[in-house]
Tab-separated table of C-alpha atoms in Angstrom:
chain	number	residue	atom	x	y	z
Q	859	ARG	CA	8.618	-0.759	-9.981
Q	860	VAL	CA	5.939	-1.779	-7.528
Q	861	ALA	CA	6.977	-2.570	-3.988
Q	862	GLY	CA	6.471	-6.385	-3.255
Q	863	ALA	CA	3.481	-6.597	-5.681
Q	864	GLY	CA	3.186	-10.086	-7.070
Q	865	ALA	CA	5.326	-11.598	-4.233
Q	866	ALA	CA	4.590	-15.179	-3.141
Q	867	THR	CA	5.514	-15.076	0.523
Q	868	GLY	CA	4.420	-11.844	1.904
Q	869	PRO	CA	5.341	-8.134	2.225
Q	870	TRP	CA	8.967	-7.051	2.069
Q	871	THR	CA	11.046	-4.796	4.308
Q	872	ALA	CA	10.399	-1.250	3.567
Q	873	GLY	CA	13.282	0.318	1.576
Q	874	ALA	CA	14.628	-3.127	0.467
Q	875	GLY	CA	14.190	-2.248	-3.206
Q	876	SER	CA	15.381	0.612	-5.315
Q	877	ALA	CA	13.948	4.150	-5.156
Q	878	GLY	CA	11.802	5.520	-7.975
Q	879	PRO	CA	12.886	8.436	-10.187
Q	880	GLU	CA	11.548	10.828	-7.390
Q	881	GLY	CA	13.741	9.220	-4.666
Q	882	PHE	CA	10.935	7.547	-2.815
Q	883	PHE	CA	10.706	3.928	-1.805
Q	884	ASP	CA	7.653	1.507	-1.670
Q	885	LEU	CA	4.889	3.980	-2.439
Q	886	HIS	CA	2.464	1.339	-3.789
Q	887	GLY	CA	1.898	-2.388	-3.511
Q	888	ASN	CA	3.674	-3.605	-0.336
Q	889	VAL	CA	0.475	-3.404	1.865
Q	890	TRP	CA	-2.935	-1.775	1.521
Q	891	GLU	CA	-3.059	1.476	3.258
Q	892	TRP	CA	-6.167	2.929	5.060
Q	893	LEU	CA	-7.715	5.995	3.560
Q	894	ALA	CA	-9.881	8.073	5.999
Q	895	ASP	CA	-12.603	8.780	3.428
Q	896	ASP	CA	-16.379	8.300	3.326
Q	897	PRO	CA	-16.681	5.346	3.228
Q	898	PRO	CA	-13.392	4.309	4.711
Q	899	ALA	CA	-11.219	2.322	2.117
Q	900	LEU	CA	-7.967	0.523	1.701
Q	901	VAL	CA	-5.927	1.839	-1.298
Q	902	GLY	CA	-2.950	0.800	-3.434
Q	903	GLY	CA	-2.897	-3.161	-3.239
Q	904	ASP	CA	-0.645	-5.342	-1.444
Q	905	TRP	CA	2.108	-7.879	-1.913
Q	906	SER	CA	-0.421	-10.482	-3.365
Q	907	SER	CA	-1.885	-7.913	-5.829
Q	908	ASN	CA	-1.027	-8.001	-9.529
Q	909	PRO	CA	1.322	-5.176	-10.181
Q	910	ARG	CA	-1.116	-3.455	-12.596
Q	911	SER	CA	-3.743	-3.175	-9.735
Q	912	ALA	CA	-1.265	-1.938	-7.118
Q	913	ARG	CA	-2.025	1.779	-7.625
Q	914	ILE	CA	-3.540	4.514	-5.484
Q	915	GLY	CA	-6.772	4.582	-7.613
Q	916	ASN	CA	-7.314	0.878	-6.581
Q	917	ARG	CA	-9.757	1.198	-3.658
Q	918	LEU	CA	-11.253	-1.535	-1.463
Q	919	PRO	CA	-14.035	-0.286	0.760
Q	920	LEU	CA	-14.062	-2.164	4.074
Q	921	ASP	CA	-15.243	-1.797	7.560
Q	922	PRO	CA	-12.185	-0.571	9.630
Q	923	SER	CA	-13.228	-2.450	12.751
Q	924	ILE	CA	-12.654	-5.789	10.805
Q	925	PRO	CA	-8.919	-6.779	10.987
Q	926	TYR	CA	-7.270	-7.315	7.475
Q	927	ALA	CA	-3.856	-8.918	7.287
Q	928	GLY	CA	-2.829	-7.188	4.135
Q	929	ALA	CA	-3.485	-3.665	5.544
Q	930	GLY	CA	-0.896	-1.321	6.964
Q	931	CYS	CA	0.011	2.336	7.535
Q	932	ARG	CA	2.669	4.718	6.257
Q	933	LEU	CA	4.754	6.491	8.828
Q	934	VAL	CA	6.339	9.837	7.656
Q	935	LEU	CA	9.176	11.711	9.398
Q	936	GLU	CA	9.868	15.212	8.159
Q	937	ALA	CA	13.443	16.326	8.089
Q	938	PRO	CA	14.089	19.226	10.447
């Protein structure tokens, strides 16, 4: 299952869906994520993407100084 991909109204609340087989939520498809690469790129697709294109191999090279409403970031907290 792809988080929010193909939605009509916008991104959904993180963790609102069911976890995948590995126990993770929302890995692809809710918002594009910035990849610090050369050149910088957005990866993964967003809520308006076709579910088939919401994958980590889907890269969109963009200038990070230009705002893009479909882009976000992933915050990670490691358990102690």
